[in-house]
Coordinates of C-alpha atoms in Angstrom, one line a residue:
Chain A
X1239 CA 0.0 0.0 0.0
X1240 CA 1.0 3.7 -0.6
X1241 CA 1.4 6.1 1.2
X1242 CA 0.7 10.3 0.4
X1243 CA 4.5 10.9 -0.3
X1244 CA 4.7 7.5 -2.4
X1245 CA 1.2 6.8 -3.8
X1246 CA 0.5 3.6 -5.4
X1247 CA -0.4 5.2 -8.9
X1248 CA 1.0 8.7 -10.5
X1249 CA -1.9 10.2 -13.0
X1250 CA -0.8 13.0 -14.8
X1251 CA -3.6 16.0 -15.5
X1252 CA -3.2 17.9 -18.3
X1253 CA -6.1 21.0 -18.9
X1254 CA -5.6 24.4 -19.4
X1255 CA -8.8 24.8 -17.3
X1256 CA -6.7 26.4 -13.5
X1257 CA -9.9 25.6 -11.5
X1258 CA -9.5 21.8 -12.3
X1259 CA -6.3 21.0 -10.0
X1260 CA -8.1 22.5 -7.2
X1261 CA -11.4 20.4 -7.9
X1262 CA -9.5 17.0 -8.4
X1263 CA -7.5 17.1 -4.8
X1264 CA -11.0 18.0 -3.6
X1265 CA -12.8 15.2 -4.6
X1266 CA -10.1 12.8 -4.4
X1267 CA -8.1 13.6 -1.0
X1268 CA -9.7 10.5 0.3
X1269 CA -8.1 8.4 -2.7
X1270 CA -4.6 10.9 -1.8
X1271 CA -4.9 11.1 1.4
X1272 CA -4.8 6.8 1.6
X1273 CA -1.8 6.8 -0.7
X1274 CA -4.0 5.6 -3.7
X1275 CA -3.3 8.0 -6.2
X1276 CA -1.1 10.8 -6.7
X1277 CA -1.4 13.8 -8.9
X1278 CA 0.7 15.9 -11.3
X1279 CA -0.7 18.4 -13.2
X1280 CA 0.2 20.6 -16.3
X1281 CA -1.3 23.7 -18.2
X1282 CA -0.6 22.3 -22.4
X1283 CA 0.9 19.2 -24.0
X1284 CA 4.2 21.1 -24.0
X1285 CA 4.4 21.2 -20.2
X1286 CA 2.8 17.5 -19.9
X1287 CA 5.8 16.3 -22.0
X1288 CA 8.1 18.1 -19.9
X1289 CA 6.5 16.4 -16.7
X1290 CA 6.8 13.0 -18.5
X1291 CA 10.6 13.2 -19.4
X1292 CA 11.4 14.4 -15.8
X1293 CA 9.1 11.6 -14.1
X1294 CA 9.1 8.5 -15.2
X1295 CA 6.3 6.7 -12.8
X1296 CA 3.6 8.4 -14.4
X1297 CA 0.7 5.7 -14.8
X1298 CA -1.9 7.3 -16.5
X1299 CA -1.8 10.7 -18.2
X1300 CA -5.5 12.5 -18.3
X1301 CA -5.6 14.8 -20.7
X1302 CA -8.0 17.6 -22.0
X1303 CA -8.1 17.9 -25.9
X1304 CA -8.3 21.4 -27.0
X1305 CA -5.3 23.6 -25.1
X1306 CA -2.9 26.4 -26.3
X1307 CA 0.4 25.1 -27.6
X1308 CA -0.3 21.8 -28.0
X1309 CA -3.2 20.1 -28.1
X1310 CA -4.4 16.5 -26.3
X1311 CA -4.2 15.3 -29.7
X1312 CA -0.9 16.1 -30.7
X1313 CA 0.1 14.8 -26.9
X1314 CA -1.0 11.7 -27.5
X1315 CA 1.1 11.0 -30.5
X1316 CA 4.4 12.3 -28.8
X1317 CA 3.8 10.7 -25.1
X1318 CA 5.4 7.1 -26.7
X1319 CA 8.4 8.9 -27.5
X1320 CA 8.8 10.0 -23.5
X1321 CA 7.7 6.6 -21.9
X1322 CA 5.4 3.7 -23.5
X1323 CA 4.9 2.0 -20.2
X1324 CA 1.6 4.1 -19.3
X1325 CA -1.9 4.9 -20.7
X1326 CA -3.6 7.9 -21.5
X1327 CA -7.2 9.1 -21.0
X1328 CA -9.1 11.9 -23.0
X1329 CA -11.5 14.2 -21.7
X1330 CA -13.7 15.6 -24.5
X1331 CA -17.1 17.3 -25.0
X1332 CA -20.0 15.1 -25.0
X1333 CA -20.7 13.7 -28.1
X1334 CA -17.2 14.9 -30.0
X1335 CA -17.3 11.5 -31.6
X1336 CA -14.5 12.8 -34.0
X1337 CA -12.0 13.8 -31.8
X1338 CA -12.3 10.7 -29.6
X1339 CA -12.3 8.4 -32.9
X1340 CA -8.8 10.8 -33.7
X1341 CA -7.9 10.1 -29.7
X1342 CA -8.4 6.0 -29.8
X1343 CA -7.1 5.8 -33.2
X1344 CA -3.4 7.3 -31.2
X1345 CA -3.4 5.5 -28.7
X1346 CA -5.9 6.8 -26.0
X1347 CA -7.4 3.8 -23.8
X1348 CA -10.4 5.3 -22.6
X1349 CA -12.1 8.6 -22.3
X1350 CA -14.3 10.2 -20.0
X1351 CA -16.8 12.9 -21.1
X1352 CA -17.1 17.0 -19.9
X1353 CA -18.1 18.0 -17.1
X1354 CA -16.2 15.0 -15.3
X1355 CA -18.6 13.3 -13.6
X1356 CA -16.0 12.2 -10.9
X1357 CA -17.2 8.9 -9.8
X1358 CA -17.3 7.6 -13.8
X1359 CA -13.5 9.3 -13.1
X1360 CA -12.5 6.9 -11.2
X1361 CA -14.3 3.5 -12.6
X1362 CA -12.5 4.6 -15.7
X1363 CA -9.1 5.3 -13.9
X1364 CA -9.4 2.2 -12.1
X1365 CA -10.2 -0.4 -14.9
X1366 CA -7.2 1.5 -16.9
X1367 CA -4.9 0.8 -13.8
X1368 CA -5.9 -3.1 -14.0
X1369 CA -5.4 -3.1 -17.7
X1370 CA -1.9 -1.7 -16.9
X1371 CA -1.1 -4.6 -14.2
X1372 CA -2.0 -6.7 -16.6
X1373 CA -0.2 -5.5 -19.4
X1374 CA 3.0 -5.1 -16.8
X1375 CA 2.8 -8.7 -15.7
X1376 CA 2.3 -10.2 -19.3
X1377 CA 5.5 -8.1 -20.0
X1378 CA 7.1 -9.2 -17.3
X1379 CA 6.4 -13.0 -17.9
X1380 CA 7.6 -12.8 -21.5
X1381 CA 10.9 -11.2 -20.2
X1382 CA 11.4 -14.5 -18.1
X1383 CA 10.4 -16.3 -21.3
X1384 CA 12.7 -14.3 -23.3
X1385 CA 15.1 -15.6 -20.5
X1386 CA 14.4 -19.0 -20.9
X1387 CA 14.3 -19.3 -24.8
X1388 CA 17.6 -17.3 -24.7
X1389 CA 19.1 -20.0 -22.1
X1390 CA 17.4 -23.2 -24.6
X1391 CA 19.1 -21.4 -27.4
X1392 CA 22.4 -21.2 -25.9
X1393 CA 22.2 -25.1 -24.9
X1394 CA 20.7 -25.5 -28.8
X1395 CA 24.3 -23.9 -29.9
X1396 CA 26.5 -26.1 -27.5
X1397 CA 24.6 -29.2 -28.6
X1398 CA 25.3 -28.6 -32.5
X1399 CA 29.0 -27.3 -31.8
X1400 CA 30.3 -30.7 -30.2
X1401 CA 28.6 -32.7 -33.1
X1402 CA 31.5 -33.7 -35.9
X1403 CA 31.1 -31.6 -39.2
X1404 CA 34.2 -33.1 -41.1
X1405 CA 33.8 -37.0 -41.9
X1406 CA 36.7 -39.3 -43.0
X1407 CA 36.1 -40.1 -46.5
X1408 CA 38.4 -42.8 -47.3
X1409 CA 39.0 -45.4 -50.0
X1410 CA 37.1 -47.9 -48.4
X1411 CA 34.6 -46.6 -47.0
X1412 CA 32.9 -43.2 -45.7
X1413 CA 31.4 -42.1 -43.0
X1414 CA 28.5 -39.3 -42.5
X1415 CA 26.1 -37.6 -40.0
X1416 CA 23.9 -35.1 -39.2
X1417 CA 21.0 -33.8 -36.7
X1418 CA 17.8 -31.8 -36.9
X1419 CA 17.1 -30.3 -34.0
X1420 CA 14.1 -30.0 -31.9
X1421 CA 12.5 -26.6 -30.5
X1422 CA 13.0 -27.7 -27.0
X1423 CA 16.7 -29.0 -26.6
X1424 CA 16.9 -32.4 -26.6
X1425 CA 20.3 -34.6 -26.2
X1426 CA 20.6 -36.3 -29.2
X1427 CA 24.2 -36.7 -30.1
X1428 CA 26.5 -38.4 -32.7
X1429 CA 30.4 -39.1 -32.6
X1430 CA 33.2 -39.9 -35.4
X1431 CA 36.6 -41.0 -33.1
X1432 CA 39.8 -41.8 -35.4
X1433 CA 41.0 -44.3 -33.5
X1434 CA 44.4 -46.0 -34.2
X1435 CA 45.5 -48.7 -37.0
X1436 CA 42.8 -47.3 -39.1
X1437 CA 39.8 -47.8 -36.9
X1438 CA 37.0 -45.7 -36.8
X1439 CA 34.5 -45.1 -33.8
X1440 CA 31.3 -44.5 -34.2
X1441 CA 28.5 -43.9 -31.4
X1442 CA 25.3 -42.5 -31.8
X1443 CA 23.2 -41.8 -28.6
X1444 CA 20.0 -40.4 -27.2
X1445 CA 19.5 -39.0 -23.7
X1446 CA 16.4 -39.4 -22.4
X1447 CA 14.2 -36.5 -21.8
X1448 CA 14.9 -32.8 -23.2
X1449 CA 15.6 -29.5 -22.2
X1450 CA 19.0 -28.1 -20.3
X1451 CA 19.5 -30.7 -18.1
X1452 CA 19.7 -33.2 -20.8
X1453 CA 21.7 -31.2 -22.6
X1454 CA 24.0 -30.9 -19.7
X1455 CA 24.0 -34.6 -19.6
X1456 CA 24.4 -35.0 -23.1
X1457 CA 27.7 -32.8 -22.9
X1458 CA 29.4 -35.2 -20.0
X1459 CA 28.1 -38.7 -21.7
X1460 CA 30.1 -37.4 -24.8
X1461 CA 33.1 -36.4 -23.3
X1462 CA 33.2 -39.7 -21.3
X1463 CA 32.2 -41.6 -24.2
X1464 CA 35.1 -40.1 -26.4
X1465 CA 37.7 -40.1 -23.5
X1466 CA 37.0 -43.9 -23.0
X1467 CA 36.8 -45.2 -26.9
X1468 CA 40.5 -43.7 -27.1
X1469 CA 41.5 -45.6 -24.0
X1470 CA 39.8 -49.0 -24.7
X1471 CA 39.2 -51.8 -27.0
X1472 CA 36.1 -53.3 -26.5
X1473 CA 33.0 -51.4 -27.4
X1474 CA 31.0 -53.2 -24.5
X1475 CA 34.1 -52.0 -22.2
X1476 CA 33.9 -48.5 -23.3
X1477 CA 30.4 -48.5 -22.3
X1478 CA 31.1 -50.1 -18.7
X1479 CA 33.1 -47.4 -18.2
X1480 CA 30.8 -44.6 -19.3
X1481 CA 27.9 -46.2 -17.5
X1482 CA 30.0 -46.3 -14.3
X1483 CA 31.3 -42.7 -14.3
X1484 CA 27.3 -41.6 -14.9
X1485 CA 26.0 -43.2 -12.4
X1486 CA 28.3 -41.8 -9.9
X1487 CA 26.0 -38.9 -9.6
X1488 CA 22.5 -39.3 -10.9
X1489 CA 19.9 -37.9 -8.9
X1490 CA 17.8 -37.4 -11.4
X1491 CA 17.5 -40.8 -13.0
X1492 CA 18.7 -39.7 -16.1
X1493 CA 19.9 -42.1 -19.0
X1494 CA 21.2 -42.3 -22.1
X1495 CA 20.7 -44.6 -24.9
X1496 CA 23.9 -45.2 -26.5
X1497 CA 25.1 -47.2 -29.6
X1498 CA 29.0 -47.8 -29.8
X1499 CA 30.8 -49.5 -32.7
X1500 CA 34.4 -49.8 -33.7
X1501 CA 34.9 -50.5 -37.9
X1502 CA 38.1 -51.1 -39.0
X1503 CA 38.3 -50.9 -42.7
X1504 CA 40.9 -53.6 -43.4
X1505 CA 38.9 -56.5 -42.2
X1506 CA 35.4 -54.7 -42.9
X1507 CA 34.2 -55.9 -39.8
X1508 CA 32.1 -53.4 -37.3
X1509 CA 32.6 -54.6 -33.5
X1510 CA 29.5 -53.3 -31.9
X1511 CA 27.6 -52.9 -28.4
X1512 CA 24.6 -51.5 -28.0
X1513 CA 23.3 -49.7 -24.7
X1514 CA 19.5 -49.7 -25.1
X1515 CA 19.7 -47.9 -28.2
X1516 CA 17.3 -48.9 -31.3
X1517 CA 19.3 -51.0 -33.1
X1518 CA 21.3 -49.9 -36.6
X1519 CA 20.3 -50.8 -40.0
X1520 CA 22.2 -52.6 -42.6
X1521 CA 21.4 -52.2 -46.3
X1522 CA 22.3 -54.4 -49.0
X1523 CA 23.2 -53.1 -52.1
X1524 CA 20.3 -55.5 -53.4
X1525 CA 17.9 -53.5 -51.3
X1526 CA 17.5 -56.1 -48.3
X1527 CA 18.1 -54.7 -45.0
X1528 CA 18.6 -56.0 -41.5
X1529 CA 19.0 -54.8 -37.9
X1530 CA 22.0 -55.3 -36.2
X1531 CA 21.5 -57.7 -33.1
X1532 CA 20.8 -56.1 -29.5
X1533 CA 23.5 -57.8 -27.4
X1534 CA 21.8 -57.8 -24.3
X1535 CA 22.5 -53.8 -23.3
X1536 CA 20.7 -51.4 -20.9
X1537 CA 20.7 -47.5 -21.3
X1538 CA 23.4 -45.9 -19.6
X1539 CA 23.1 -44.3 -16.2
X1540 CA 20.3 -46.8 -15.2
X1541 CA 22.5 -48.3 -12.6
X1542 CA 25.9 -49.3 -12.4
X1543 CA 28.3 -52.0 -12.8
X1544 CA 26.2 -53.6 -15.4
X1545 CA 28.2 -55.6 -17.9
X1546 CA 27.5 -54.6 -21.3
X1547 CA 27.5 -57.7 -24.4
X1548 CA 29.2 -57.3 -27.5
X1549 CA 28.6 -58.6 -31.2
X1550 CA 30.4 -58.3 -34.8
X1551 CA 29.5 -58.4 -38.2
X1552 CA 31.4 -58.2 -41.4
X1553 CA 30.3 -56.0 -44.0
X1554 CA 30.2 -56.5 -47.5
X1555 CA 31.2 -53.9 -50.7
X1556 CA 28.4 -51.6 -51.2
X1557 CA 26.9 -51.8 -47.9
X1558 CA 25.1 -49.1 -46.4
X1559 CA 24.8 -49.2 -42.7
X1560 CA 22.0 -46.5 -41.0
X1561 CA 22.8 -45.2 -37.1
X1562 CA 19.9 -43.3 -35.8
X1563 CA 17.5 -42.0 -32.7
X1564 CA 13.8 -42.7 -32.4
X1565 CA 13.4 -39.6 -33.2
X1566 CA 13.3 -41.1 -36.8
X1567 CA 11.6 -43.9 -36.9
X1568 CA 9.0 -42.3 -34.2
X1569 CA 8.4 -39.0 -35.8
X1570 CA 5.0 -38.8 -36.3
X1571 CA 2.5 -36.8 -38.9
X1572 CA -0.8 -34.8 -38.8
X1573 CA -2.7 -38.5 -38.9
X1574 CA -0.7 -39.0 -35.5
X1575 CA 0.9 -42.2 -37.4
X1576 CA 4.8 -43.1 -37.5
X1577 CA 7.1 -42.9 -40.1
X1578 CA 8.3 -46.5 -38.5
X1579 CA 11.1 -48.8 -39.5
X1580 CA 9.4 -50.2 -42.9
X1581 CA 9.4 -46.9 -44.2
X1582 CA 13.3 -46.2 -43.4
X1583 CA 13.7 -49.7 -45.0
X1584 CA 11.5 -48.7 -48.0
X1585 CA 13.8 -45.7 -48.8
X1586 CA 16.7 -48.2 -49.9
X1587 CA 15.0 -50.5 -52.5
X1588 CA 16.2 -50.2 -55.2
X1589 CA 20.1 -50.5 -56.0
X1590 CA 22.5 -49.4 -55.7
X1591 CA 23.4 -47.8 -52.3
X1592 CA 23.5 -44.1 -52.0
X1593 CA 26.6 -42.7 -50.6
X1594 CA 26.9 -41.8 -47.1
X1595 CA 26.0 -38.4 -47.3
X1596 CA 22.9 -38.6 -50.0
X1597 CA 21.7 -41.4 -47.5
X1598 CA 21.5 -39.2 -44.3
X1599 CA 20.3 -36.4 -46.1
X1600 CA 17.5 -38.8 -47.6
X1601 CA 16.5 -40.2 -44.7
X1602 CA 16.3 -37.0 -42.8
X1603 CA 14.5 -34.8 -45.7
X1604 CA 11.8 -38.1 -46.2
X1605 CA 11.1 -37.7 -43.0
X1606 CA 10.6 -34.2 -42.9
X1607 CA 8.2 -34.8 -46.2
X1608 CA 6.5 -37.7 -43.9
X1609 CA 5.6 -34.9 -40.7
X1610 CA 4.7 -32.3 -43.2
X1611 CA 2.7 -29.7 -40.7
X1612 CA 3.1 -31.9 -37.3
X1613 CA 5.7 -30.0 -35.0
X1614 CA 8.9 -32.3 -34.5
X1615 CA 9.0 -33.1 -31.2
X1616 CA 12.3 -34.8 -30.9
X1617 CA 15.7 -35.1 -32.2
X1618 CA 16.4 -36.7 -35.7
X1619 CA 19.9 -37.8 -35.9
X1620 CA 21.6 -40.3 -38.4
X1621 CA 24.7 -41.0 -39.2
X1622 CA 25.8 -43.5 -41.9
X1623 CA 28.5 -45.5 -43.1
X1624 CA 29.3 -46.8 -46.5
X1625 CA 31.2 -49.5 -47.4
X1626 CA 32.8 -48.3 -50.7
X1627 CA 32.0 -50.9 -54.1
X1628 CA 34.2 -53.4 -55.3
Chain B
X538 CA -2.2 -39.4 -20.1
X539 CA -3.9 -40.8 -17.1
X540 CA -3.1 -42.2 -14.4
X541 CA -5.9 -44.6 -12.1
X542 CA -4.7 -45.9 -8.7
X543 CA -5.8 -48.6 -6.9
X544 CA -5.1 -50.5 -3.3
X545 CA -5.5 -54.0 -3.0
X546 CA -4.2 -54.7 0.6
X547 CA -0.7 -53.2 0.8
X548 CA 0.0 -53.3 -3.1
X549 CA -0.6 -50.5 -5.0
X550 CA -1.7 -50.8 -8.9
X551 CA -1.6 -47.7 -10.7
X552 CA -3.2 -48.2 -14.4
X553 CA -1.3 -45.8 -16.5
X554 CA -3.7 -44.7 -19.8
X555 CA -2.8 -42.6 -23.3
X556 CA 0.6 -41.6 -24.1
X557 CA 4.2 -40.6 -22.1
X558 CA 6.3 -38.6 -23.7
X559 CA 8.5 -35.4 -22.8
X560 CA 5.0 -33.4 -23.1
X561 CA 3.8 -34.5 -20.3
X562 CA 6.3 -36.6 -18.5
X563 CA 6.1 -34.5 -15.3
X564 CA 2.8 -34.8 -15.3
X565 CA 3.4 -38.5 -15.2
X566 CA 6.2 -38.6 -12.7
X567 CA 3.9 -36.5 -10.5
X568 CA 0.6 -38.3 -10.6
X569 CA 2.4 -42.1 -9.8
X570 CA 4.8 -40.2 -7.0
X571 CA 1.7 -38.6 -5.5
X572 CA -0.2 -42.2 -5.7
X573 CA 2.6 -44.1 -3.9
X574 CA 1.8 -43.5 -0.3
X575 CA 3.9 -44.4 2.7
X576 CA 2.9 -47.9 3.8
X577 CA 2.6 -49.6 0.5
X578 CA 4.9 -52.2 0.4
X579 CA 4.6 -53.0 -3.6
X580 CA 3.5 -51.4 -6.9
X581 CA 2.2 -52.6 -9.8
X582 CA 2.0 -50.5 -13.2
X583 CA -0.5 -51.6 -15.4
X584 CA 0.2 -50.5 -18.8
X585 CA -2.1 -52.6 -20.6
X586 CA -3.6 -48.7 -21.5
X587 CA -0.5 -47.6 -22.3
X588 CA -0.2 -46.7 -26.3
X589 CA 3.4 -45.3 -26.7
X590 CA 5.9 -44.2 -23.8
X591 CA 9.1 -42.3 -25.0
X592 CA 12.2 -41.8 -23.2
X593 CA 11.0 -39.1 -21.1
X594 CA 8.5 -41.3 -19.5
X595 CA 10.7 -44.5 -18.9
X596 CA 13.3 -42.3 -16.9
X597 CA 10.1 -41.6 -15.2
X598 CA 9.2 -45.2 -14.5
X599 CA 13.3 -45.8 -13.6
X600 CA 13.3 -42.7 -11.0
X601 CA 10.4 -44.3 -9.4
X602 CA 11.6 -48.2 -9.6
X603 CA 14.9 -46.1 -7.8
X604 CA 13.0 -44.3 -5.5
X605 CA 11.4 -47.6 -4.0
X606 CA 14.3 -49.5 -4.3
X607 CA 15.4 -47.3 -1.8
X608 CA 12.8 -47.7 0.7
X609 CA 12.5 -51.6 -0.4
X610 CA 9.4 -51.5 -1.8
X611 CA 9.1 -53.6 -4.9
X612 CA 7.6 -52.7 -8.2
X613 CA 6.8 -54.3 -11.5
X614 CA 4.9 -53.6 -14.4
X615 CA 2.7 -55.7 -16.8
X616 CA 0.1 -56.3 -19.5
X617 CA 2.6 -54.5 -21.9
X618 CA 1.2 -54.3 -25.7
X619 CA 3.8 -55.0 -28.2
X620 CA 4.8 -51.6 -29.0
X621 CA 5.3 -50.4 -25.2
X622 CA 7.5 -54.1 -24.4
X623 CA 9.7 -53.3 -27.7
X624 CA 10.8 -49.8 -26.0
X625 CA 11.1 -52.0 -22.6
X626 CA 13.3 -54.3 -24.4
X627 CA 15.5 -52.0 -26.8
X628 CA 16.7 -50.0 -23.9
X629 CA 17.4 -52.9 -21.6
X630 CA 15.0 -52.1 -18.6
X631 CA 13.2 -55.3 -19.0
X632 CA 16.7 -56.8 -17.5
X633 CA 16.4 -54.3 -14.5
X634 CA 12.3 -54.1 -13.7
X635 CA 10.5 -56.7 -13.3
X636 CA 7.3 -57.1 -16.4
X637 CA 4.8 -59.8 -15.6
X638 CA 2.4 -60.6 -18.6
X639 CA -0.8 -60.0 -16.8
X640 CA -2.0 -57.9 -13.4
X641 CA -3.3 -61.1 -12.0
X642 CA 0.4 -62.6 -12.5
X643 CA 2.3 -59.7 -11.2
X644 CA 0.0 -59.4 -7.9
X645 CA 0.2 -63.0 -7.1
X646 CA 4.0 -62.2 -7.1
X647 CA 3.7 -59.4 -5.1
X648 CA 1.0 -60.9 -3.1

């Protein structure tokens, strides 16, 4: 609450009309005298202007129409200039429908009528200060919004910059990826590690949930993840490892799907462990397809010391093999139905193979073709590798 | 999303209707945490209802499963359609939560 020196709400008067001031802190001292309202008054539009740049916490700016100097019309359009966090009020002649059309049309909120009939005053002062609280706290709240989108956008940025954007393109084989982000930041991620003697590894993973704290742990399962594939053989090792270290602090029950495979080109044979990721696809340059076996995995961060399996499986010339989140296979259009596996399948028919690049980029632009107008709600990652042809 | 509770003795079924995903996951984690009370002493989830859960919602189902864990309460699910015990099975947390095929199966083992 107010009080007389700090009142709750500044209105400005404006009215070349001298009796006025005296006949507004007579019939509202009650409203004054409680703190309510405070008063400021000035003679023209010049002199109101000057009052506005000096004080700032005017409210509501009440204002007469035809003055010397400058009118309530020519007010109006100036007082944004001064401060656009306030409202103005016109007081005209009964039935001047023209000027107050001119008034509303710049920006007036309300008007009240000559003589004031003080009571209609203050109903119309009063619904313009709730319009204002309103208007204040919707600004407010999109500020905090702004906040939070800048905060989402900022995680967005760190998400795409850890994500590989040069791809070995070799004489045997090639390797490419990308991601499609989601509004809301989600923790997809995909990783190409040169390893040594040739080897490649390749992990694609999914964090559950979106938003910064998946992001967040999205960041460390990478950075583990990479730190352990340079240190160890075994893909179902490096994911020990990685599940370990995340479950060492986990409050939240967070987890992330991960697949993990080493290739090395000499042999053409992709070692492989999966940690409760959907599994890969492998296309034949014939058009048949197949998913690469589970080996008995479990997202990582669920709980720890879980041993991980592991599995192999030699590649031929000309095969294709397709890495990817739900976020694919799940995305879902208008109808509410799935793109699903047997449409990922579909895209590889006919021979021969695509290259590793054409194949990501056809995967992800069929199913942005498939969603058409349904928002994506999640990730859509894919990374591919190519076996090159005889 | 819904999410229907009910007691037989000291076991708790919650029947878990619609779809989970990251939309209204908290929703989800709030309604089953809010329906576990103190003296239950085992929870069955019944997501014979259950159309499609995303990853959002199983860390929801793993955070509880923790939770109760904790306090050694145990908790299984069941009456999975296809769909739903695919996801179960891809991620691995059929290995670490217990999934009976029917209620009736997963209360006499709770019973």
């Amino acid at each position: 609450m107010g009080d007389r020196d700090n009142p709750d709400y500044k209105i400005l008067v404006v009215d070349d009309e001298p009796d006025l001031e005296r006949l507004v802190r007579q019939r509202m001292r009650r409203q004054i005298r409680r703190g309510k309202y405070g008063f400021e008054f000035a003679g023209n539009g010049v002199e109101a202007l000057e009052v506005l740049a000096e004080k700032q916490d005017i409210d509501i700016v009440l204002s007469d129409i035809n003055m010397p100097k400058m009118d309530g019309l020519t007010l109006l359009q100036q007082i944004p200039e001064v401060n656009s966090d306030l409202r103005s009020v016109i007081v005209s002649a009964y039935g001047d429908m023209e000027n107050i059309r001119t008034a509303m049309n710049r920006g007036a909120f309300d008007f009240v009528t000559k003589p004031i009939d003080f009571t209609d005053l203050e109903v119309t002062i009063e619904r313009t200060l709730r319009h204002l609280d309103e208007w204040r706290a919707a600004l407010a709240s999109r500020d905090k919004l702004v906040a939070i989108q800048n905060e989402l956008d900022v995680a967005t940025k760190i998400q795409q910059s850890i994500l590989p954007d040069t791809f070995p393109h070799l004489d045997d084989c090639e390797v490419y990826g990308c991601m499609h982000a989601a509004r809301n930041v989600g923790g997809d991620f995909f990783d190409v590690i040169n390893l040594d003697a040739g080897r490649i590894g390749l992990a694609v993973a999914d964090v559950s949930d979106k938003g910064v704290p998946a992001a967040l742990f999205m960041m460390s399962s990478r950075t583990l993840l990479k730190g352990a594939a340079i240190g160890v053989e075994d893909p179902s090792t490096v994911l020990r490892e990685v599940n370990d270290l995340l479950n060492e602090t986990n409050e939240a029950a967070m987890f992330v799907t991960v697949f993990y495979g080493v290739y090395d080109p000499s042999t053409r044979v992709l070692t492989f462990s999966n940690g409760g990721h959907n599994p890969p696809l492998v296309i034949h340059p014939d058009g048949s397809s197949e998913e690469l076996e589970l080996t008995g995995g479990l997202a990582l961060g669920a709980i720890p010391g879980f041993e991980y399996g592991q599995a192999n499986v030699r590649l031929n010339p000309g095969d294709l093999v397709v890495f990817f989140t739900d976020g694919v296979t799940e995305a879902i259009n208008v109808s509410n139905e799935e793109f699903g596996l047997e449409s990922l399948q579909g895209l590889f028919q006919a021979p021969p193979t695509p290259s590793a690049r054409e194949a990501a980029e056809m995967i992800l632009q069929a199913v942005k073709d498939f969603a058409g107008e349904a928002p994506q709600f999640d990730d859509l990652t894919c990374m591919t590798l190519r076996v090159a042809d005889e | 999303m819904n999410v229907q509770v009910e007691n037989h003795d000291k076991v708790l079924v919650a029947k878990v209707e619609g779809r989970v995903d990251s939309s209204n996951s908290q929703d989800f984690e709030r309604q089953l945490q809010g329906a576990i009370g103190e003296d239950v002493q085992a929870v069955v989830i019944d997501l014979g209802q259950l159309a499609y859960i995303s990853s959002a919602g199983l860390r929801v189902v793993l955070l509880v499963a923790k939770t109760l864990g904790q306090r050694n309460v145990s908790i299984s699910l069941c009456a999975l359609s296809d769909p739903v015990q695919s996801v179960f099975e891809i991620s691995g947390f059929n290995r670490i939560i217990q999934i009976y095929d029917s209620q009736a199966d997963a209360l006499a083992a709770a019973g």
